[in-house]
Coordinates of C-alpha atoms in Angstrom, one line a residue:
Chain S
M1290 CA -8.2 -9.3 -7.9
A1291 CA -10.1 -12.3 -8.1
S1292 CA -10.3 -13.4 -11.6
L1293 CA -12.9 -16.0 -11.7
L1294 CA -12.4 -18.8 -14.2
L1295 CA -15.0 -18.1 -17.5
P1296 CA -17.2 -21.2 -18.5
T1297 CA -15.5 -23.0 -21.0
L1298 CA -18.0 -24.6 -23.6
T1299 CA -17.4 -27.4 -25.7
T1300 CA -20.4 -28.9 -26.7
K1301 CA -23.3 -27.6 -29.2
R1302 CA -26.0 -28.0 -26.2
E1303 CA -24.0 -25.9 -23.7
I1304 CA -23.7 -23.3 -26.3
D1305 CA -27.2 -23.4 -27.1
T1306 CA -28.2 -23.0 -23.4
I1307 CA -26.4 -20.1 -23.3
I1308 CA -27.5 -18.1 -26.0
R1309 CA -31.0 -18.8 -25.7
D1310 CA -31.4 -18.6 -21.7
T1311 CA -29.5 -15.3 -21.2
L1312 CA -32.0 -12.5 -20.8
D1313 CA -31.1 -8.8 -21.3
K1314 CA -27.6 -9.6 -21.2
V1315 CA -25.0 -9.2 -23.6
V1316 CA -23.5 -13.0 -24.1
V1317 CA -19.9 -12.8 -25.1
L1318 CA -18.6 -16.1 -26.6
R1319 CA -14.8 -16.3 -27.2
F1320 CA -13.7 -18.3 -30.5
G1321 CA -10.2 -19.5 -30.2
R1322 CA -7.3 -21.8 -28.8
A1323 CA -6.4 -21.9 -25.6
S1324 CA -2.8 -22.0 -26.0
D1325 CA -2.4 -19.0 -28.5
A1326 CA -0.6 -16.0 -27.1
S1327 CA -3.7 -13.0 -28.5
C1328 CA -6.2 -15.2 -27.3
L1329 CA -4.6 -16.0 -24.0
Q1330 CA -4.2 -11.7 -23.7
L1331 CA -7.7 -12.1 -24.9
D1332 CA -8.8 -14.5 -22.1
D1333 CA -6.7 -12.6 -19.5
I1334 CA -9.1 -9.3 -20.3
L1335 CA -12.3 -11.1 -20.5
S1336 CA -11.5 -13.0 -17.0
K1337 CA -10.4 -9.3 -15.8
T1338 CA -13.6 -7.5 -16.4
S1339 CA -15.8 -10.5 -16.6
R1340 CA -16.8 -9.0 -12.8
D1341 CA -17.0 -5.8 -13.5
V1342 CA -19.2 -6.0 -16.8
S1343 CA -21.4 -8.9 -14.7
R1344 CA -24.8 -7.1 -14.4
F1345 CA -25.0 -6.3 -18.2
A1346 CA -23.1 -9.0 -20.1
T1347 CA -21.8 -12.4 -19.6
V1348 CA -18.8 -14.2 -20.8
G1349 CA -18.0 -17.6 -22.2
L1350 CA -15.1 -19.1 -24.3
V1351 CA -15.4 -21.8 -26.5
D1352 CA -12.8 -24.0 -27.8
V1353 CA -12.5 -24.4 -31.2
D1354 CA -10.5 -27.7 -31.6
S1355 CA -14.0 -29.4 -30.0
E1356 CA -16.1 -31.3 -32.4
E1357 CA -19.2 -29.9 -31.6
V1358 CA -18.2 -26.7 -32.2
K1359 CA -17.1 -26.8 -35.4
V1360 CA -20.6 -26.3 -36.8
Y1361 CA -20.5 -23.0 -35.4
V1362 CA -17.0 -22.0 -36.3
E1363 CA -18.6 -23.4 -40.2
Y1364 CA -21.8 -20.8 -39.6
F1365 CA -20.0 -17.9 -38.5
D1366 CA -17.3 -18.0 -40.6
I1367 CA -14.6 -17.9 -38.0
T1368 CA -11.1 -18.5 -39.4
L1369 CA -8.9 -15.6 -37.7
M1370 CA -8.3 -16.7 -33.8
P1371 CA -9.2 -15.3 -31.4
A1372 CA -12.7 -14.0 -32.7
I1373 CA -15.5 -12.9 -30.4
V1374 CA -19.3 -13.1 -30.9
F1375 CA -22.0 -11.1 -29.6
F1376 CA -25.4 -12.0 -28.7
F1377 CA -28.3 -10.4 -27.3
N1378 CA -31.6 -12.7 -26.2
A1379 CA -30.9 -14.8 -29.0
H1380 CA -29.9 -12.5 -31.7
H1381 CA -26.7 -12.5 -33.1
M1382 CA -25.5 -8.4 -32.8
K1383 CA -23.6 -7.1 -35.6
M1384 CA -20.4 -4.2 -34.8
D1385 CA -19.6 -2.1 -37.4
S1386 CA -15.4 -1.4 -36.2
G1387 CA -14.1 -0.2 -39.5
T1388 CA -13.7 -3.3 -40.6
A1389 CA -14.7 -5.6 -43.6
D1390 CA -16.6 -8.1 -41.1
H1391 CA -19.3 -6.5 -38.9
T1392 CA -19.8 -9.9 -37.5
K1393 CA -17.7 -10.3 -35.2
W1394 CA -14.8 -9.1 -33.3
I1395 CA -11.7 -10.5 -34.5
G1396 CA -8.3 -9.7 -32.2
S1397 CA -7.4 -9.1 -28.8
F1398 CA -8.4 -5.6 -27.0
H1399 CA -5.7 -2.8 -26.2
S1400 CA -7.2 -2.5 -22.8
K1401 CA -10.3 -3.9 -20.1
Q1402 CA -11.6 -0.3 -20.5
D1403 CA -11.8 -0.4 -24.4
F1404 CA -13.8 -3.9 -24.2
I1405 CA -16.2 -2.5 -21.1
D1406 CA -16.8 0.3 -23.9
V1407 CA -17.6 -2.0 -26.8
V1408 CA -19.9 -4.3 -24.6
E1409 CA -21.6 -1.3 -23.4
A1410 CA -22.1 0.0 -26.9
I1411 CA -23.6 -3.1 -27.5
F1412 CA -25.5 -3.1 -24.7
R1413 CA -27.2 0.1 -25.6
G1414 CA -27.9 -0.3 -29.1
A1415 CA -29.2 -4.1 -28.2
M1416 CA -31.6 -2.1 -25.7
K1417 CA -33.2 0.2 -28.4
G1418 CA -33.9 -2.6 -30.6
K1419 CA -31.0 -1.9 -32.6
L1420 CA -29.0 -5.1 -34.4
I1421 CA -26.2 -3.2 -35.7
V1422 CA -24.2 -0.8 -33.6
T1423 CA -21.2 1.3 -34.6
C1424 CA -17.6 0.6 -32.7
P1425 CA -16.7 3.1 -29.9
L1426 CA -12.9 2.9 -30.0
P1427 CA -10.9 5.1 -31.8
P1428 CA -9.1 3.2 -35.4
E1429 CA -6.4 3.2 -33.4
R1430 CA -7.4 0.3 -30.7
I1431 CA -9.1 -1.4 -33.7
P1432 CA -7.0 -4.4 -34.3
R1433 CA -6.6 -4.7 -38.4
F1434 CA -5.8 -7.4 -40.6
Q1435 CA -4.3 -7.1 -44.0
L1436 CA -5.3 -9.5 -46.4
L1437 CA -2.6 -11.3 -48.0
F1438 CA -3.2 -12.5 -51.5
K1439 CA -0.9 -15.6 -52.1
D1440 CA 0.4 -14.5 -55.4
V1441 CA 0.4 -10.7 -55.5
Chain J
M84 CA -11.8 21.0 66.2
A85 CA -10.1 21.8 69.7
S86 CA -7.2 19.7 69.3
L87 CA -6.5 21.9 66.1
A88 CA -6.5 24.9 68.2
D89 CA -4.7 23.6 70.6
S90 CA -1.8 22.6 68.4
F91 CA -2.1 26.0 67.0
L92 CA -1.4 27.7 70.6
A93 CA 1.2 25.4 71.3
D94 CA 3.1 25.9 68.0
L95 CA 2.9 29.7 69.2
E96 CA 4.2 29.1 72.8
E97 CA 6.8 26.8 71.2
L98 CA 8.8 29.7 69.3
S99 CA 10.9 26.7 67.2
D100 CA 12.9 27.8 64.1
E101 CA 10.9 25.3 62.1
E102 CA 7.5 27.1 62.5
N103 CA 7.3 27.6 58.8
Y104 CA 7.4 24.0 58.4
S105 CA 4.8 22.9 60.7
E106 CA 2.4 25.5 59.4
E107 CA 2.9 23.6 56.1
E108 CA 2.3 20.5 57.7
T109 CA -1.1 21.5 59.5
A110 CA -1.9 23.0 56.1
E111 CA -0.8 19.6 54.3
L112 CA -3.0 17.3 57.2
A113 CA -5.7 19.5 56.8
D114 CA -6.5 18.6 53.1
A115 CA -6.0 14.9 54.2
E116 CA -8.5 15.7 57.4
H117 CA -11.1 15.9 54.4
D118 CA -11.5 12.3 54.5
G119 CA -13.4 12.3 57.5
H120 CA -11.8 9.5 59.7
T121 CA -11.5 10.8 63.3
D122 CA -8.7 8.9 63.9
M123 CA -6.2 11.7 61.9
Q124 CA -6.6 14.2 64.8
D125 CA -3.5 11.6 66.0
L126 CA -2.0 12.6 62.9
E127 CA -1.1 16.1 63.3
S128 CA 2.2 17.4 63.9
L129 CA 2.6 19.5 67.0
N130 CA 6.3 19.6 67.6
Y131 CA 8.1 18.9 64.5
D132 CA 11.4 18.1 66.2
D133 CA 10.1 15.2 67.4
L134 CA 9.3 12.5 65.3
D135 CA 7.0 10.5 67.8
S136 CA 4.5 13.7 67.6
V137 CA 4.4 13.4 64.0
S138 CA 3.5 9.9 63.1
K139 CA 1.5 8.7 65.9
L140 CA -0.8 5.8 64.1
Q141 CA 1.6 2.8 65.2
R142 CA 0.7 3.6 68.7
T143 CA -3.5 3.8 68.1
Q144 CA -5.0 0.8 69.5
R145 CA -7.1 0.6 66.7
Y146 CA -3.8 -0.4 64.8
K147 CA -2.4 -2.5 67.0
D148 CA -5.9 -4.3 67.1
I149 CA -6.0 -4.7 63.3
M150 CA -2.4 -5.8 62.8
Q151 CA -2.6 -8.4 65.1
K152 CA -5.6 -10.4 64.0
V153 CA -4.2 -9.8 60.5
E154 CA -1.2 -11.3 61.6
E155 CA -3.2 -14.2 63.0
A156 CA -5.7 -14.9 60.0
L157 CA -2.6 -14.6 57.1
P158 CA -0.9 -18.1 57.6
K159 CA -4.6 -19.7 57.9
G160 CA -3.8 -19.3 54.4
E161 CA -6.6 -20.7 51.7
Q162 CA -9.6 -21.7 53.8
D163 CA -11.5 -24.5 52.1
E164 CA -14.9 -23.3 52.7
S165 CA -16.5 -22.0 49.7
T166 CA -19.6 -20.6 51.8
F167 CA -19.7 -17.1 51.5
L168 CA -18.2 -14.7 54.0
V169 CA -21.7 -13.0 55.4
E170 CA -21.5 -9.2 56.0
E171 CA -21.9 -9.7 59.9
D172 CA -18.9 -12.2 59.8
P173 CA -16.2 -10.5 61.9
E174 CA -13.6 -11.4 59.3
Y175 CA -15.7 -9.1 56.9
Q176 CA -15.2 -6.5 59.3
L177 CA -11.8 -7.1 59.4
I178 CA -11.7 -6.6 55.9
V179 CA -13.3 -3.6 55.6
N180 CA -11.5 -2.0 58.4
C181 CA -8.2 -3.2 56.9
N182 CA -9.1 -1.2 53.6
S183 CA -9.6 2.1 55.7
L184 CA -6.3 1.4 57.7
S185 CA -4.2 0.8 54.2
V186 CA -5.0 4.2 53.5
D187 CA -4.3 5.7 56.6
I188 CA -0.9 4.1 56.4
E189 CA -0.3 5.6 53.1
N190 CA -0.9 9.2 54.6
E191 CA 1.4 8.4 57.5
I192 CA 4.0 7.0 55.0
V193 CA 4.0 10.5 53.0
I194 CA 4.1 12.7 56.6
I195 CA 7.0 10.3 57.7
H196 CA 8.9 10.8 54.1
N197 CA 8.9 14.9 54.2
F198 CA 10.4 14.6 57.6
I199 CA 12.8 12.5 56.5
R200 CA 13.1 14.5 54.0
D201 CA 13.2 17.8 55.6
K202 CA 16.2 16.5 57.9
Y203 CA 18.3 15.3 55.2
R204 CA 18.1 18.4 53.3
L205 CA 20.7 20.0 55.4
K206 CA 23.1 16.6 54.3
F207 CA 21.8 16.2 50.8
P208 CA 19.1 18.2 49.5
E209 CA 19.6 17.0 45.6
L210 CA 18.4 13.8 46.7
E211 CA 14.7 14.5 47.6
S212 CA 14.3 15.7 43.4
L213 CA 16.3 12.3 42.3
V214 CA 14.4 9.9 44.1
H215 CA 10.6 10.3 44.4
H216 CA 9.0 7.4 45.7
P217 CA 8.9 7.5 49.7
I218 CA 9.9 4.3 50.5
D219 CA 12.9 4.5 48.1
Y220 CA 14.2 7.7 49.6
A221 CA 13.7 5.5 53.1
R222 CA 15.8 3.3 52.0
V223 CA 18.5 5.2 50.6
V224 CA 18.9 7.6 53.2
K225 CA 19.4 4.8 55.7
K226 CA 22.0 3.1 53.6
I227 CA 23.9 6.2 53.3
G228 CA 23.3 7.9 56.6
N229 CA 26.0 10.1 57.2
E230 CA 28.5 9.1 54.7
T231 CA 30.3 12.0 52.0
D232 CA 31.8 9.5 50.1
L233 CA 29.5 7.3 48.0
T234 CA 31.8 5.4 46.4
L235 CA 31.7 3.6 49.9
V236 CA 28.3 2.9 49.7
D237 CA 26.6 0.3 48.0
L238 CA 23.0 1.1 46.5
E239 CA 22.7 -1.6 44.2
G240 CA 19.1 -3.4 44.3
L241 CA 17.3 -0.4 45.9
L242 CA 17.8 1.5 42.6
P243 CA 17.7 1.5 39.2
S244 CA 21.7 1.2 37.9
A245 CA 20.9 5.0 36.1
I246 CA 20.0 6.6 39.2
I247 CA 22.4 5.6 40.9
M248 CA 24.8 6.8 38.8
V249 CA 23.2 10.5 39.0
V250 CA 23.1 10.0 42.6
S251 CA 26.9 9.4 43.1
V252 CA 27.9 12.3 40.6
T253 CA 25.5 14.5 42.7
A254 CA 26.7 13.5 45.9
S255 CA 29.9 14.6 45.0
T256 CA 29.5 17.9 44.3
T257 CA 26.5 18.5 46.7
T258 CA 25.7 21.8 49.2
G259 CA 25.0 19.8 52.2
K260 CA 27.3 19.1 54.9
P261 CA 26.9 15.9 57.2
L262 CA 24.1 15.8 60.0
P263 CA 25.0 16.4 63.8
E264 CA 24.5 13.1 65.8
E265 CA 21.1 13.8 67.2
T266 CA 19.8 14.8 63.7
L267 CA 21.2 11.7 62.2
A268 CA 19.6 9.5 64.8
K269 CA 16.3 10.6 64.6
T270 CA 16.7 10.7 60.7
I271 CA 17.6 7.1 60.7
E272 CA 14.8 6.2 63.0
A273 CA 12.1 7.8 60.9
C274 CA 13.3 6.0 57.6
D275 CA 13.0 2.9 60.1
R276 CA 9.4 3.3 60.6
A277 CA 8.3 4.0 57.7
L278 CA 10.0 1.1 56.4
V279 CA 7.8 -1.0 58.7
L280 CA 4.6 0.9 58.3
D281 CA 5.1 -0.4 54.2
L282 CA 5.4 -3.3 55.7
A283 CA 2.5 -3.4 56.9
K284 CA 0.6 -2.1 54.7
K285 CA 1.8 -4.7 52.5
K286 CA 0.7 -7.2 54.8
V287 CA -2.9 -5.7 55.4
L288 CA -3.1 -5.9 51.6
E289 CA -2.7 -9.0 50.7
F290 CA -4.6 -10.1 53.5
V291 CA -7.7 -8.9 52.0
E292 CA -6.5 -10.2 48.7
S293 CA -6.4 -13.4 49.8
R294 CA -9.7 -13.0 51.0
M295 CA -11.2 -11.0 48.6
G296 CA -11.8 -14.2 46.3
Y297 CA -14.5 -15.3 49.0
I298 CA -16.0 -12.3 49.6
A299 CA -16.8 -11.3 46.0
P300 CA -15.7 -13.9 43.6
N301 CA -17.3 -12.5 40.6
L302 CA -16.0 -8.9 41.0
S303 CA -12.3 -10.8 41.6
A304 CA -12.4 -12.6 38.6
I305 CA -12.7 -9.4 36.6
V306 CA -10.7 -7.0 37.5
G307 CA -8.5 -9.2 39.8
S308 CA -8.5 -9.1 43.6
A309 CA -6.3 -6.5 44.5
V310 CA -8.1 -3.8 42.3
A311 CA -11.7 -5.4 43.7
S312 CA -10.4 -5.1 47.0
R313 CA -9.7 -1.3 46.6
L314 CA -13.0 -0.6 44.6
V315 CA -14.7 -2.4 47.8
G316 CA -12.8 -0.2 50.2
S317 CA -13.4 2.9 48.6
A318 CA -16.8 2.2 47.7
G319 CA -17.6 1.6 51.5
G320 CA -18.2 -1.9 51.5
L321 CA -19.6 -4.4 48.7
S322 CA -23.4 -3.8 48.8
A323 CA -22.2 0.5 48.6
L324 CA -20.6 -0.7 45.9
A325 CA -23.2 -3.0 44.6
K326 CA -25.6 0.3 45.1
M327 CA -23.6 2.3 42.5
P328 CA -24.4 2.9 38.8
A329 CA -21.5 1.7 36.5
C330 CA -20.1 5.5 35.4
N331 CA -19.4 5.9 39.4
V332 CA -17.6 2.5 39.5
Q333 CA -15.4 4.0 36.7
L334 CA -14.3 7.0 38.8
L335 CA -13.7 5.3 41.7
G336 CA -10.0 6.0 42.9
T337 CA -9.1 8.9 40.2
K338 CA -6.9 11.1 41.7
K339 CA -8.0 14.4 40.0
K340 CA -11.2 16.0 41.3
N341 CA -12.1 18.2 38.5
L342 CA -13.7 21.7 39.7
A343 CA -17.9 21.4 38.6
G344 CA -18.2 23.0 35.6
M345 CA -14.5 24.3 34.7
S346 CA -13.5 20.6 34.3
R347 CA -12.0 19.6 31.1
A348 CA -12.1 15.5 30.9
S349 CA -8.9 15.1 29.1
A350 CA -6.7 11.8 29.7
L351 CA -9.1 8.9 30.4
N352 CA -11.1 9.6 33.6
V353 CA -10.6 6.3 35.0
G354 CA -9.4 5.1 39.0
F355 CA -8.5 1.9 40.2
L356 CA -9.7 0.2 37.3
E357 CA -6.5 1.4 35.4
Q358 CA -4.8 -1.5 37.2
T359 CA -6.4 -3.8 36.2
E360 CA -4.8 -6.5 33.8
V361 CA -7.2 -6.0 31.2
F362 CA -7.1 -2.8 30.8
Q363 CA -3.0 -2.4 30.5
S364 CA -3.0 -5.3 28.2
T365 CA -5.5 -3.2 25.5
P366 CA -3.8 -1.4 23.1
E367 CA -3.9 2.3 23.7
P368 CA -6.8 3.4 21.5
L369 CA -9.0 0.9 22.8
R370 CA -8.6 1.9 26.2
A371 CA -11.3 4.8 26.6
R372 CA -13.8 1.9 25.9
V373 CA -12.4 -0.9 27.2
V374 CA -12.5 1.0 30.3
R375 CA -16.7 1.5 30.2
V376 CA -17.0 -1.9 29.8
L377 CA -15.3 -3.2 32.4
S378 CA -16.6 -0.9 34.4
A379 CA -20.4 -1.7 33.5
K380 CA -19.4 -5.7 33.9
S381 CA -18.2 -5.6 37.6
A382 CA -20.5 -3.7 38.2
L383 CA -22.9 -6.1 37.5
A384 CA -20.7 -8.5 39.5
A385 CA -20.4 -6.7 42.1
R386 CA -24.2 -6.5 42.6
I387 CA -24.0 -10.5 42.1
D388 CA -21.6 -10.9 44.7
S389 CA -23.6 -8.7 47.4
V390 CA -26.6 -10.9 47.0
R391 CA -24.3 -14.0 46.8
G392 CA -25.9 -15.2 43.6
D393 CA -23.0 -17.0 42.3
P394 CA -20.6 -18.3 45.0
T395 CA -18.5 -20.4 42.6
G396 CA -17.3 -17.2 40.7
K397 CA -18.3 -18.7 37.3
A398 CA -19.8 -15.3 36.4
G399 CA -17.5 -13.1 36.9
R400 CA -15.2 -15.5 34.3
D401 CA -17.8 -15.6 31.5
F402 CA -17.9 -11.7 31.6
R403 CA -14.1 -11.6 31.4
E404 CA -14.1 -13.6 28.9
G405 CA -16.9 -12.2 26.9
I406 CA -15.0 -8.8 27.2
R407 CA -11.8 -10.2 25.8
K408 CA -13.7 -11.6 23.0
K409 CA -14.7 -8.3 22.7
V410 CA -11.5 -6.6 22.8
E411 CA -10.6 -9.2 20.3
K412 CA -13.3 -8.0 17.9
W413 CA -12.3 -4.2 18.0
Q414 CA -8.7 -5.4 16.8
E415 CA -10.2 -7.0 13.6
P416 CA -9.0 -5.1 10.6
P417 CA -12.1 -4.3 8.4
P418 CA -13.5 -6.8 6.1
A419 CA -12.0 -6.4 2.6
K420 CA -14.0 -4.5 -0.3
L421 CA -14.7 -6.3 -3.0
P422 CA -14.8 -4.2 -6.3
K423 CA -18.5 -3.7 -7.1
P424 CA -19.6 -4.4 -10.8
L425 CA -20.5 -2.0 -12.9
P426 CA -24.0 -0.5 -13.3
V427 CA -25.9 -1.4 -16.4
P428 CA -26.0 1.4 -18.8
D429 CA -28.9 3.9 -18.6
S430 CA -30.8 1.7 -15.7
E431 CA -30.2 4.9 -13.5
P432 CA -32.4 7.6 -14.5
K433 CA -29.7 10.9 -14.1
K434 CA -30.6 12.8 -11.3
K435 CA -31.3 16.3 -12.6
R436 CA -31.4 19.3 -10.4
G437 CA -32.7 22.6 -10.5
G438 CA -33.3 25.9 -8.2
R439 CA -31.7 29.0 -8.9
R440 CA -28.2 28.2 -8.8
L441 CA -28.6 26.0 -11.3
R442 CA -30.8 28.8 -13.5
K443 CA -27.8 31.4 -12.8
M444 CA -25.4 29.1 -14.0
K445 CA -27.5 28.5 -17.3
E446 CA -27.8 31.6 -18.3
R447 CA -24.0 32.2 -19.4
Y448 CA -24.7 29.4 -21.7
A449 CA -28.1 30.0 -22.6
I450 CA -28.9 31.9 -26.4
T451 CA -29.0 35.8 -26.1
E452 CA -31.6 38.2 -27.8
L453 CA -29.4 39.0 -30.1
M454 CA -28.6 35.4 -31.4
K455 CA -32.0 34.7 -31.8
Q456 CA -32.2 37.3 -34.2
K457 CA -29.6 36.0 -36.0
N458 CA -30.7 33.1 -36.3
R459 CA -33.5 33.9 -37.8
M460 CA -34.3 35.4 -41.6
P461 CA -36.6 38.0 -43.1
F462 CA -39.2 36.2 -45.7
G463 CA -38.7 37.3 -49.1
K464 CA -35.5 39.4 -48.6
Q465 CA -31.7 38.3 -48.8
E466 CA -30.5 38.6 -45.1
E467 CA -27.2 41.3 -44.8
T468 CA -24.4 39.3 -44.3
S469 CA -20.8 40.6 -42.9
L470 CA -18.6 40.7 -45.9
G471 CA -21.9 42.1 -48.1
D472 CA -23.4 40.5 -51.2
G473 CA -24.1 37.1 -49.6
L474 CA -20.6 36.5 -47.9
G475 CA -19.7 36.3 -44.5
E476 CA -21.8 35.9 -41.6
G477 CA -25.4 36.7 -42.1
F478 CA -26.8 38.8 -39.5
G479 CA -30.5 37.4 -39.9
M480 CA -33.3 39.5 -38.3
L481 CA -30.8 42.1 -36.9
G482 CA -30.5 45.8 -38.4
Q483 CA -33.5 45.0 -40.1
A484 CA -35.9 48.4 -40.8
G485 CA -39.3 48.5 -39.2
S486 CA -38.7 45.8 -36.6
G487 CA -39.8 47.8 -33.9
K488 CA -36.2 48.3 -32.8
L489 CA -33.1 50.0 -33.6
R490 CA -31.0 47.9 -31.6
I491 CA -31.1 45.2 -30.0
S492 CA -31.0 45.7 -26.3
V493 CA -29.6 43.6 -23.9
A494 CA -32.3 41.9 -22.2
Q495 CA -32.2 42.0 -18.2
S496 CA -31.8 38.8 -16.7
K497 CA -35.1 37.6 -15.0
L498 CA -32.2 36.5 -12.1
K499 CA -30.5 39.5 -11.2
P500 CA -31.5 42.0 -9.1
K501 CA -33.9 44.7 -11.1
A502 CA -33.0 48.3 -11.5
T503 CA -35.4 50.5 -9.7
K504 CA -38.2 52.2 -11.8
K505 CA -36.5 55.6 -10.9
F506 CA -33.3 54.8 -12.6
K507 CA -35.0 53.5 -15.4
E508 CA -36.8 56.5 -16.3
K509 CA -33.6 59.1 -15.5
S510 CA -32.1 57.8 -18.6
Y511 CA -34.2 58.9 -21.0
G512 CA -34.4 62.4 -19.5
S513 CA -30.4 63.1 -19.2
S514 CA -29.7 64.2 -15.9
G515 CA -26.5 66.3 -17.4
A516 CA -23.9 63.6 -16.8
T517 CA -24.2 62.3 -20.0
S518 CA -21.8 64.1 -22.9
G519 CA -23.8 66.6 -25.3
L520 CA -23.8 64.7 -28.2
T521 CA -25.6 61.7 -27.8
S522 CA -29.5 62.2 -28.6
S523 CA -32.5 59.9 -28.6
L524 CA -32.8 60.5 -32.1
A525 CA -30.6 57.6 -34.3
F526 CA -29.5 57.9 -38.0
T527 CA -30.6 54.8 -39.6
P528 CA -29.0 54.4 -43.9
V529 CA -32.5 53.2 -44.5
Q530 CA -34.7 55.6 -43.5
G531 CA -32.8 58.9 -42.0
I532 CA -34.0 59.8 -38.5
E533 CA -35.9 57.5 -36.5
L534 CA -37.4 57.5 -33.3
T535 CA -37.4 55.0 -31.0
N536 CA -40.6 54.4 -29.4
P537 CA -40.8 53.8 -25.7
Q538 CA -44.0 52.5 -25.6
A539 CA -42.9 49.8 -28.3
L540 CA -39.8 49.0 -26.4
G541 CA -42.5 48.5 -23.0
S542 CA -44.9 46.4 -24.8
S543 CA -42.0 45.0 -27.0
L544 CA -42.8 42.1 -29.3
L545 CA -39.7 40.7 -28.6
G546 CA -39.0 41.3 -24.8
S547 CA -39.2 38.1 -23.2
G548 CA -37.5 35.3 -25.3
T549 CA -40.7 32.7 -24.5
Q550 CA -43.0 34.4 -26.5
S551 CA -42.3 33.9 -30.6
T552 CA -42.2 36.7 -32.3
Y553 CA -42.7 35.5 -35.9
F554 CA -45.9 33.8 -35.2
S555 CA -47.1 36.4 -33.1
E556 CA -50.3 36.8 -32.1
T557 CA -50.1 40.3 -31.6
G558 CA -47.6 41.3 -34.2
T559 CA -48.8 42.9 -37.2
F560 CA -46.8 42.7 -40.4
S561 CA -43.6 44.1 -40.1
K562 CA -43.3 46.5 -42.8
I563 CA -45.7 47.9 -45.1
K564 CA -45.0 50.2 -47.8
R565 CA -46.9 52.5 -49.5
T566 CA -45.9 51.8 -53.0

């Protein structure tokens, strides 16, 4: 089981390069902290599937704690960790998974196959020219987060 | 052969009890004579009782000469001369003679073994089935002698201890009785003879082996000097061996001569090469491949040696190294498979199959005529439904009056074998097998009696599913009513 180390991006330039320069492949960027438990689980799944998916996707890890990356955290409005943002040919791909936020995927995956399915759906949609796709996973497998209001 | 005839005559005159034995002997010898050595005449058994007539080899001049030369040459030990022995060299001739002599000695030993066995049968019949090897048998017989109680006999070192045990046990229950003095003396003498011959053979082989390194260094580097000497001997000389193709080299020394056309090459067909170190040290499944490589390389080495291309033997050593590397490579495990990455989605177009079989399969799920009619609706009219009044399932065009057909007949599948025309026409004129209540008339609720028009069926607008009947060119209005 060769789990290749996924490239970790720390500078803005690196992130820019990877988004711009990857042609005809989905760019999967995980925003999170390496110490967080669900982040680790997600990272594990990502590293194990990165080779299988390598023909149509590249995976990268972005550490949210570094300075330059804060811009992107602001831009994508990332509050819950881990979060995955998808890109294709420098376009930001959205996915409707039944949650409120379509711009990113929040949380980990149940299995490797789920992740592969999601990436494939994004790829197919992107190749057709869509910018938003629907999630192929059944709702049980989509991690949901309850909105807790402070005083209610 | 004249002497064979003489021997038979002599047998008849003899009228000895062992006549049948001697016939057996001559039969055995007749086989041995196929080798074509003229000296074999000496080995025929005439008078079975006398050992000397049975084994004459030791008294032949040839034997004595060769043994003498070997004795002289052996102590010379390893010669420093790295020069080759030319074929005309007397030593070379000696070696060739030695090869054939060793074969003769082997045959002689077999004959003597038979002799001993037959004599000793009276005393200890079971021994021959327990101890098979002729030399071991001779040694055991010599040790036991005329002794009845085997506890007094020490067989240590002659046989493996398991066999010694079995021998002692069988000896205690043997059916034999002690031999008369004269027979015993003869038997012991025969045993001695056998042992001497065995020793002689060993000496001869030793000599040949020691010299083999000078005659054929490359060949001996690959297969070892013992096997090399045997190969050269059975081929009839180094140049004869060099002329053989490698496949023949592989078969030199095989014991089985399969019948032409009816042989089954079962277990490996190897001869002398089976005794080489290389062969013995390769694992079982690779032996078939190794033997082919071995015979190929040894044929090459023999050719090099026959023209003295490499007196140092380096080529032979290189070959051996090459063989060793090959065997190692064969034993390597296959390279580990890396899991392949998934293919890009939709990049590989689906391979669509076609053909009769697929079409037949598709027929099972095809939309039938009935369904097609059901799916369409008449214009300007409410369609009939199963529960009436617009409830239930709609019937579409089914059962509509004036549509040229009363009932939708099941369209014949194009792929099913067609019913013959005769059969079709027969159905209109009932052949009497149908029940008397059937008729070609049918009663419909709308217009009463309707006759089916066979012509309309034949040129049916609805017959072929490919034509659209709604927009049909040939069709007319489906219902024109006179009001």
